[in-house]
Coordinates of C-alpha atoms in Angstrom, one line a residue:
Chain N
M12 CA 0.1 0.1 -0.1
S13 CA 1.1 3.5 -0.8
W14 CA -0.2 5.4 2.6
N15 CA 1.9 5.4 5.6
M16 CA 1.2 6.9 9.3
T17 CA 4.1 9.3 9.1
E18 CA 3.0 11.2 5.6
N19 CA -0.5 10.9 6.6
L20 CA -0.6 13.0 9.7
A21 CA 1.3 15.2 8.0
S22 CA -1.4 15.8 5.4
D23 CA -4.5 15.5 7.7
K24 CA -6.7 18.9 8.3
F25 CA -7.9 20.0 11.5
T26 CA -9.5 23.5 11.5
L27 CA -11.5 25.8 13.1
V28 CA -13.4 28.4 10.9
R29 CA -15.9 31.2 11.3
E30 CA -16.6 31.2 7.3
P31 CA -19.0 28.9 5.9
I32 CA -17.5 25.2 5.3
V33 CA -17.2 24.4 1.6
I34 CA -17.6 20.9 1.5
E35 CA -16.1 20.2 -1.9
D36 CA -12.9 21.6 -0.9
V37 CA -12.8 19.4 2.1
L38 CA -13.6 16.7 -0.3
R39 CA -11.0 17.0 -2.6
F40 CA -8.4 17.4 0.2
V41 CA -8.8 14.1 1.6
R42 CA -9.0 12.2 -2.1
A43 CA -6.3 10.7 -3.4
D44 CA -5.6 8.3 -6.4
Q45 CA -4.7 5.6 -4.1
D46 CA -8.0 5.8 -2.4
G47 CA -11.3 4.2 -3.2
A48 CA -13.5 5.4 -0.5
V49 CA -14.5 8.7 1.0
V50 CA -17.2 8.5 4.1
T51 CA -18.1 12.1 5.0
F52 CA -20.0 13.3 8.1
D53 CA -21.8 16.6 7.5
G54 CA -23.7 17.9 10.7
F55 CA -25.5 21.1 10.2
V56 CA -28.1 23.1 12.4
R57 CA -31.6 21.5 12.9
N58 CA -34.7 23.6 12.5
E59 CA -35.5 22.4 16.0
S60 CA -34.1 21.3 19.3
H61 CA -36.5 19.3 21.9
G62 CA -39.5 20.2 20.2
R63 CA -38.9 24.1 20.1
R64 CA -38.2 25.9 17.0
T65 CA -34.2 26.9 16.7
E66 CA -33.7 30.7 15.0
Y67 CA -30.0 30.0 15.2
L68 CA -26.9 28.8 17.2
D69 CA -23.6 30.5 18.3
Y70 CA -20.8 28.1 18.9
E71 CA -17.7 28.9 21.1
A72 CA -14.5 27.1 21.4
Y73 CA -11.2 26.5 23.8
E74 CA -9.5 27.2 20.4
S75 CA -6.1 25.6 21.0
M76 CA -7.1 22.8 22.8
A77 CA -9.9 22.1 20.3
I78 CA -7.6 21.7 17.6
G79 CA -5.1 19.9 19.7
K80 CA -8.0 17.4 20.8
M81 CA -9.0 17.3 17.2
H82 CA -5.0 16.4 16.2
E83 CA -5.6 13.5 19.1
I84 CA -8.4 11.9 17.3
G85 CA -6.6 11.9 14.2
E86 CA -4.0 10.1 15.7
Q87 CA -6.2 7.7 17.3
L88 CA -8.0 6.9 13.7
H89 CA -4.3 6.3 12.3
Q90 CA -3.7 3.9 14.8
K91 CA -6.9 1.9 14.6
Y92 CA -8.0 2.0 11.0
A93 CA -6.3 1.7 7.7
I94 CA -7.2 5.0 6.8
H95 CA -5.3 7.6 4.4
R96 CA -6.3 11.2 5.2
I97 CA -8.7 12.8 7.3
A98 CA -10.4 16.4 7.6
I99 CA -12.4 17.7 10.7
V100 CA -13.5 21.4 10.0
H101 CA -15.6 22.7 12.8
R102 CA -17.2 26.2 12.5
L103 CA -17.4 28.8 15.0
G104 CA -19.8 32.0 15.6
R105 CA -23.2 32.5 14.5
L106 CA -24.9 29.7 12.5
Q107 CA -28.3 29.8 10.8
I108 CA -30.7 26.7 10.0
G109 CA -29.1 24.5 7.6
E110 CA -25.4 25.5 7.7
T111 CA -22.9 23.3 8.4
S112 CA -21.4 23.4 12.1
V113 CA -18.9 20.4 11.4
F114 CA -17.6 18.3 8.3
I115 CA -15.5 15.1 8.8
A116 CA -13.8 13.3 5.6
V117 CA -12.0 10.3 5.7
S118 CA -10.6 8.4 3.0
A119 CA -9.4 4.8 2.4
P120 CA -8.5 2.5 0.3
H121 CA -11.4 0.3 1.6
R122 CA -14.7 1.4 2.7
A123 CA -15.3 -0.3 6.2
A124 CA -12.2 1.6 7.6
A125 CA -13.6 4.8 6.3
F126 CA -16.9 4.3 7.6
D127 CA -15.5 3.2 11.1
A128 CA -13.0 6.0 11.4
C129 CA -15.5 8.7 10.3
R130 CA -17.8 7.7 12.9
Y131 CA -15.3 7.4 15.6
A132 CA -14.2 11.0 14.5
I133 CA -17.6 12.5 15.2
D134 CA -18.4 10.6 18.5
T135 CA -15.3 11.5 19.7
L136 CA -15.3 14.9 19.0
K137 CA -18.8 15.3 20.6
R138 CA -17.3 13.9 23.9
T139 CA -13.8 15.3 24.2
V140 CA -13.4 18.6 21.9
P141 CA -14.0 21.7 23.9
I142 CA -16.4 23.4 21.8
W143 CA -19.9 24.8 23.1
K144 CA -23.5 25.5 21.6
K145 CA -25.7 27.9 22.2
E146 CA -29.4 27.6 20.8
Y147 CA -31.5 30.5 20.1
F148 CA -35.1 30.2 20.3
A149 CA -38.0 32.9 19.9
D150 CA -38.4 33.0 23.6
G151 CA -34.9 32.7 25.0
A152 CA -31.6 31.0 24.8
V153 CA -30.1 27.5 26.2
W154 CA -26.4 26.3 26.5
A155 CA -26.8 22.5 24.9
D156 CA -26.8 19.9 27.2
G157 CA -23.5 18.6 26.1
E158 CA -21.2 15.7 27.3
L159 CA -18.7 15.7 30.2
P160 CA -15.3 14.7 28.6
P161 CA -13.6 11.9 30.4
V162 CA -11.1 12.9 32.8
P163 CA -7.8 11.1 33.9
P164 CA -8.0 9.3 37.0
S165 CA -6.8 11.1 40.3
S166 CA -3.1 11.2 40.6
K167 CA -3.0 10.8 44.4
T168 CA -3.3 7.4 45.9
A169 CA -5.9 6.9 48.8
S170 CA -4.8 8.0 52.2
Chain P
M137 CA 4.6 31.7 63.0
P138 CA 4.9 29.9 59.9
T139 CA 6.1 31.5 57.0
A140 CA 3.8 32.2 54.2
L141 CA 3.8 29.9 51.2
P142 CA 5.1 31.6 48.3
M143 CA 2.5 32.3 45.6
L144 CA 2.4 31.1 42.0
S145 CA 0.5 32.7 39.4
V146 CA -1.7 30.9 36.4
K147 CA -3.8 31.7 33.6
V148 CA -7.4 31.1 34.0
L149 CA -10.1 30.6 31.4
F150 CA -13.7 30.2 31.5
F151 CA -16.1 28.8 28.8
G152 CA -19.8 28.4 27.9
R153 CA -22.3 28.9 30.7
I154 CA -19.6 29.6 33.3
R155 CA -18.3 32.2 31.6
E156 CA -21.5 33.8 31.1
L157 CA -22.1 33.2 35.3
T158 CA -18.6 34.7 35.9
G159 CA -18.2 37.3 33.4
V160 CA -14.8 36.3 33.2
S161 CA -13.3 34.9 29.8
E162 CA -9.8 35.0 30.8
E163 CA -7.6 36.3 33.6
M164 CA -4.4 35.8 35.6
S165 CA -4.8 34.4 39.4
E166 CA -2.6 33.8 42.1
V167 CA -2.4 30.8 44.4
P168 CA -0.2 29.2 47.1
A169 CA 2.6 27.1 45.7
N170 CA 1.2 24.2 46.7
A171 CA -2.3 24.4 45.4
K172 CA -4.4 21.7 43.4
L173 CA -7.0 22.6 40.7
S174 CA -9.6 22.0 43.4
D175 CA -8.4 24.7 45.6
L176 CA -8.4 26.9 42.7
F177 CA -12.1 26.3 41.8
A178 CA -12.8 26.7 45.5
L179 CA -11.4 30.4 45.1
Y180 CA -13.6 31.1 42.4
V181 CA -16.8 29.8 44.1
G182 CA -15.6 32.0 47.2
R183 CA -16.1 35.0 44.4
Y184 CA -19.2 33.5 42.6
P185 CA -21.0 31.4 45.1
K186 CA -23.4 29.8 42.4
L187 CA -20.4 28.2 40.3
A188 CA -20.8 25.7 43.5
E189 CA -23.7 24.2 41.7
F190 CA -21.7 23.4 38.4
R191 CA -18.8 21.5 40.2
S192 CA -20.1 18.0 39.3
S193 CA -20.8 19.2 35.8
L194 CA -17.2 20.7 34.8
V195 CA -13.9 19.6 34.2
A196 CA -10.9 21.4 34.4
S197 CA -8.1 21.5 32.1
R198 CA -4.2 22.0 32.7
N199 CA -2.0 23.2 29.8
Q200 CA -4.8 22.0 27.2
E201 CA -5.4 18.5 28.7
F202 CA -7.9 17.3 30.7
A203 CA -6.8 16.9 34.5
S204 CA -8.2 15.7 37.5
W205 CA -9.2 18.0 40.5
D206 CA -6.2 16.8 42.5
A207 CA -3.4 18.3 40.1
T208 CA -0.8 20.5 41.7
L209 CA -0.7 23.6 39.6
A210 CA 2.8 25.0 38.6
P211 CA 3.7 28.6 37.6
G212 CA 2.5 29.9 34.3
D213 CA -0.2 27.2 33.8
E214 CA -3.2 27.5 31.4
I215 CA -6.2 26.1 33.7
A216 CA -9.7 26.1 32.1
F217 CA -13.2 25.1 33.4
L218 CA -15.2 23.5 30.9
P219 CA -18.9 22.8 30.8
P220 CA -20.0 19.5 29.1
V221 CA -19.1 20.1 25.6
S222 CA -21.5 20.4 22.7
G223 CA -19.6 20.7 19.4
G224 CA -20.6 18.4 16.6
Chain Y
M45 CA -41.0 14.4 13.8
S46 CA -41.7 15.9 10.9
W47 CA -40.3 13.1 8.3
N48 CA -42.4 10.2 7.4
M49 CA -42.0 7.2 4.9
T50 CA -44.6 7.7 2.2
E51 CA -43.0 11.5 1.6
N52 CA -39.6 10.1 1.8
L53 CA -39.8 7.4 -0.5
A54 CA -41.3 9.7 -3.0
S55 CA -38.4 12.2 -2.7
D56 CA -35.8 9.6 -2.6
K57 CA -33.0 9.6 -5.9
F58 CA -31.8 6.6 -7.5
T59 CA -30.3 7.1 -10.6
L60 CA -27.8 5.9 -13.2
V61 CA -25.8 8.4 -15.3
R62 CA -23.3 8.4 -17.5
E63 CA -21.8 11.9 -16.8
P64 CA -19.8 12.9 -14.2
I65 CA -21.4 12.8 -10.9
V66 CA -22.0 16.2 -9.3
I67 CA -21.6 15.5 -5.4
E68 CA -22.7 18.8 -4.1
D69 CA -26.0 18.3 -6.2
V70 CA -26.8 15.2 -4.4
L71 CA -25.8 16.7 -0.9
R72 CA -28.0 19.4 -1.6
F73 CA -30.6 17.0 -2.6
V74 CA -31.1 15.1 0.6
R75 CA -30.4 17.8 3.0
A76 CA -33.6 19.5 4.8
D77 CA -33.7 21.7 7.6
Q78 CA -35.6 19.2 10.2
D79 CA -32.3 16.9 9.3
G80 CA -29.0 17.3 11.5
A81 CA -27.1 14.7 9.9
V82 CA -25.9 13.7 6.5
V83 CA -23.4 10.7 5.6
T84 CA -21.8 10.4 2.4
F85 CA -20.2 7.3 0.8
D86 CA -18.1 8.6 -2.2
G87 CA -16.5 5.4 -3.9
F88 CA -14.1 6.4 -6.7
V89 CA -11.5 4.6 -9.1
R90 CA -8.4 3.5 -7.5
N91 CA -5.2 3.6 -9.5
E92 CA -4.5 -0.1 -8.9
S93 CA -6.1 -3.5 -8.3
H94 CA -4.7 -6.4 -6.9
G95 CA -1.2 -4.7 -7.3
R96 CA -1.7 -3.9 -10.9
R97 CA -1.8 -0.3 -12.0
T98 CA -5.2 0.6 -13.3
E99 CA -5.9 2.8 -16.6
Y100 CA -9.6 3.1 -16.4
L101 CA -12.5 1.2 -16.1
D102 CA -16.1 0.3 -17.8
Y103 CA -19.1 0.0 -16.0
E104 CA -22.3 -1.8 -17.4
A105 CA -25.5 -2.2 -16.0
Y106 CA -28.8 -4.4 -16.5
E107 CA -30.3 -0.7 -16.1
S108 CA -34.0 -1.6 -15.3
M109 CA -33.1 -4.2 -13.0
A110 CA -30.7 -1.7 -11.3
I111 CA -32.8 0.7 -10.8
G112 CA -35.3 -1.7 -9.3
K113 CA -32.7 -3.1 -7.0
M114 CA -31.8 0.5 -5.6
H115 CA -35.3 1.3 -5.2
E116 CA -35.4 -1.7 -2.8
I117 CA -32.7 -0.8 -0.9
G118 CA -34.4 2.6 -0.2
E119 CA -37.5 0.7 1.2
Q120 CA -35.3 -1.3 3.2
L121 CA -33.5 1.6 4.4
H122 CA -36.8 3.3 5.6
Q123 CA -37.9 0.0 7.2
K124 CA -34.6 -0.5 9.2
Y125 CA -33.5 3.1 9.9
A126 CA -35.0 6.7 11.0
I127 CA -33.8 8.4 7.8
H128 CA -35.1 11.0 6.1
R129 CA -33.6 11.3 2.4
I130 CA -31.5 8.9 0.5
A131 CA -29.7 9.3 -2.7
I132 CA -27.8 6.6 -4.6
V133 CA -26.2 7.6 -7.7
H134 CA -24.0 4.9 -9.8
R135 CA -21.8 6.2 -13.0
L136 CA -22.0 3.8 -16.2
G137 CA -19.3 3.7 -19.0
R138 CA -15.8 4.4 -19.1
L139 CA -14.3 6.1 -15.8
Q140 CA -11.0 7.4 -15.5
I141 CA -8.8 7.1 -12.2
G142 CA -10.4 9.3 -9.4
E143 CA -13.5 9.6 -10.9
T144 CA -16.9 8.9 -8.6
S145 CA -18.3 5.8 -9.5
V146 CA -21.0 5.9 -6.9
F147 CA -22.0 8.4 -4.5
I148 CA -24.7 7.6 -1.9
A149 CA -26.0 10.4 0.8
V150 CA -28.3 9.7 3.7
S151 CA -30.0 12.4 5.9
A152 CA -31.4 12.0 9.2
P153 CA -32.3 13.8 12.2
H154 CA -29.7 12.3 14.2
R155 CA -26.0 10.5 13.0
A156 CA -26.3 7.0 14.2
A157 CA -29.1 6.0 11.5
A158 CA -27.4 8.0 8.7
F159 CA -24.1 5.9 9.3
D160 CA -26.0 2.9 9.7
A161 CA -28.3 3.4 6.6
C162 CA -25.4 4.8 4.5
R163 CA -23.3 1.8 5.3
Y164 CA -25.7 -0.4 4.6
A165 CA -26.7 1.0 1.3
I166 CA -23.0 0.5 -0.2
D167 CA -23.0 -2.9 1.3
T168 CA -26.3 -4.0 -0.2
L169 CA -25.7 -2.3 -3.6
K170 CA -22.4 -4.2 -4.0
R171 CA -24.3 -7.6 -3.1
T172 CA -27.4 -7.1 -5.2
V173 CA -27.5 -4.5 -7.7
P174 CA -26.5 -6.0 -11.3
I175 CA -23.7 -3.3 -12.3
W176 CA -20.8 -4.9 -13.7
K177 CA -16.8 -3.2 -13.7
K178 CA -14.3 -4.3 -16.0
E179 CA -10.7 -2.9 -15.1
Y180 CA -8.3 -1.8 -17.9
F181 CA -4.6 -2.4 -17.3
A182 CA -1.6 -1.7 -19.5
D183 CA -1.6 -5.2 -20.6
G184 CA -5.2 -6.5 -20.6
A185 CA -8.5 -6.4 -19.1
V186 CA -10.2 -8.1 -16.4
W187 CA -14.1 -8.4 -15.2
A188 CA -13.6 -7.4 -11.7
D189 CA -14.7 -10.8 -9.1
G190 CA -17.8 -9.4 -7.9
E191 CA -20.1 -11.0 -5.6
L192 CA -23.1 -13.4 -6.3
P193 CA -26.6 -12.0 -5.3
P194 CA -28.8 -14.0 -2.9
V195 CA -31.3 -16.0 -5.1
P196 CA -34.5 -17.0 -3.6
P197 CA -34.7 -20.6 -2.3
S198 CA -36.0 -23.2 -5.1
S199 CA -39.3 -23.1 -5.8
K200 CA -39.9 -27.0 -5.8
T201 CA -40.2 -29.2 -3.0
A202 CA -37.7 -32.3 -2.6
S203 CA -39.0 -35.0 -4.6
Chain A
M10 CA -46.8 -40.5 -31.2
P11 CA -47.2 -37.2 -28.3
T12 CA -48.0 -33.9 -29.7
A13 CA -45.2 -31.5 -29.4
L14 CA -45.3 -29.2 -26.6
P15 CA -46.3 -25.5 -27.6
M16 CA -43.6 -23.1 -27.6
L17 CA -43.2 -20.1 -25.8
S18 CA -41.1 -16.9 -26.3
V19 CA -38.9 -15.0 -23.6
K20 CA -36.5 -12.2 -24.2
V21 CA -33.0 -13.1 -22.8
L22 CA -30.2 -10.7 -21.9
F23 CA -26.2 -11.5 -21.1
F24 CA -24.3 -9.3 -19.0
G25 CA -20.6 -8.9 -18.3
R26 CA -18.3 -11.6 -19.3
I27 CA -21.1 -14.1 -20.5
R28 CA -22.5 -11.6 -22.8
E29 CA -18.6 -11.3 -24.1
L30 CA -18.5 -15.0 -24.4
T31 CA -21.9 -15.4 -25.9
G32 CA -21.4 -12.0 -28.1
V33 CA -25.0 -11.8 -27.5
S34 CA -26.4 -8.8 -25.5
E35 CA -30.1 -9.3 -26.1
E36 CA -32.5 -11.7 -28.3
M37 CA -35.6 -13.8 -28.4
S38 CA -35.6 -17.2 -27.3
E39 CA -38.2 -20.1 -27.9
V40 CA -38.7 -22.7 -25.3
P41 CA -41.0 -25.7 -24.6
A42 CA -44.0 -24.2 -22.7
N43 CA -43.0 -26.0 -19.4
A44 CA -39.4 -25.1 -19.9
K45 CA -37.4 -23.7 -16.3
L46 CA -34.7 -21.3 -16.2
S47 CA -32.4 -24.3 -16.0
D48 CA -33.6 -25.5 -19.0
L49 CA -33.2 -22.1 -21.1
F50 CA -29.6 -22.2 -19.9
A51 CA -29.0 -25.5 -21.0
L52 CA -30.2 -24.4 -24.3
Y53 CA -27.5 -21.8 -24.6
V54 CA -24.9 -24.2 -23.0
G55 CA -25.6 -26.2 -26.7
R56 CA -24.7 -23.4 -28.3
Y57 CA -22.0 -22.2 -26.4
P58 CA -20.3 -25.2 -24.6
K59 CA -18.0 -22.8 -22.5
L60 CA -20.9 -21.3 -20.7
A61 CA -20.7 -24.6 -18.7
E62 CA -18.1 -23.4 -16.7
F63 CA -20.0 -20.6 -15.7
R64 CA -23.1 -22.2 -14.3
S65 CA -22.0 -22.1 -10.5
S66 CA -20.8 -18.3 -11.0
L67 CA -23.9 -17.1 -12.4
V68 CA -27.5 -16.3 -11.0
A69 CA -30.4 -15.7 -13.1
S70 CA -33.2 -13.3 -12.9
R71 CA -37.0 -13.4 -14.4
N72 CA -38.8 -10.2 -15.0
Q73 CA -35.9 -8.0 -13.3
E74 CA -36.1 -10.6 -9.9
F75 CA -33.6 -13.2 -9.0
A76 CA -34.9 -16.1 -9.5
S77 CA -34.0 -20.0 -8.8
W78 CA -33.0 -22.2 -11.7
D79 CA -36.0 -24.1 -11.4
A80 CA -38.7 -21.2 -11.9
T81 CA -40.8 -21.8 -14.9
L82 CA -40.8 -19.7 -17.7
A83 CA -44.0 -17.9 -19.1
P84 CA -44.5 -15.9 -22.4
G85 CA -43.1 -12.5 -22.8
D86 CA -40.6 -13.1 -19.5
E87 CA -37.4 -11.2 -19.5
I88 CA -34.8 -13.4 -18.3
A89 CA -31.3 -12.4 -17.8
F90 CA -28.0 -14.3 -16.8
L91 CA -25.8 -12.5 -14.5
P92 CA -22.1 -12.8 -13.6
P93 CA -21.1 -11.9 -10.1
V94 CA -22.0 -8.2 -9.4
S95 CA -19.0 -5.8 -9.1
G96 CA -20.8 -2.1 -8.7
G97 CA -19.8 0.3 -6.6

């Protein structure tokens, strides 16, 4: 096979952007002639949340840490799956209904790895990458429930 | 009389709902040299009592890695208090 | 929820095309404001097969049956998964390296269903849709190995 | 002397490697009224003996549904002989 981990990590893409995500650019980025499959996940703003009509969302991030955690996801993907390239692009700021908040693309010589890796990427992003979403409704706004990231065990021994 | 512990300075960041609660995004904070993450948080609970309610639904990070509450602080650390994440 | 099966089946898309597949159009087709997730599979021509350098591929289909089988996949997906829309577009004729041969997009309110359905769609397409691929190399051409579709059991009783 | 069975006419399609082998994409074929898919195939093996080698790596369809080899033919049926599929 012509892919290898060193090359790949250098050519992955993990970014936070404030402008609309151009999906075609991300797709083009991960696709290479030695691949045969790209699986993508496009997460975008729904028009409702828990039965209330959403007007728009604001996303904020702990940006430097978020980029670091996205890189960690990339390293895990290359360890776990025979994939080629990964791109994870998350948008920040105000997003309207239907706009893409996160786009993930994974290329691989075979589709099973691309599916598994793409799903692992979005599942892990939602648990571990420090990004927060505030949902705005006609009658108010709430921070989305979210998930508490796993934290390393206490460094103390019991005493 | 014991000598006062030397103090050290860390950068503290707040995000999401606790950024709104404290009104603070980022500031420098002084803590005793043997302070742990939990001590730093307690210091802020003293200043913003409502923060106490969030203790069980927060995680902390130290230098951009999730950290346990008993992690000891070092000079120049970047500490953040993070509500449950909701990206994606 | 605002999706329902009757509406969806009418608005799914199952096509065979002879021109390049315009991925953005397919994505736009499946995305609606009540969704939050689209998962896509982009299958494209690799530059090698079993260690030999591919020059190009020719795809042919039993077209009317292939469209019928793609519709059946759609019906199965709506039965099995809480998804909104499905698009399956397969290209026929001569394809160069890197060109998309099949593009599948599935929209859903929640990502798990979109992932499961997209994967089921490509796995089932590869086993049941009558399309054939001939691979051209510098020194010859071969029909790809392929999979034998499952056939209904014999209509005879043992005698 | 038994009367000859009436004949019926079906459309027959070949695809992929067996289309290349027979040189036939589509034609009409006459078979006895009680013929099964396997009988139709045997008729073509008589014409193209190499087809016999493909018997175990083919499936047949009848009116665009995969069919078992003992399916009985009806007038106007569209029958196809299909090598292993390799789309995607």
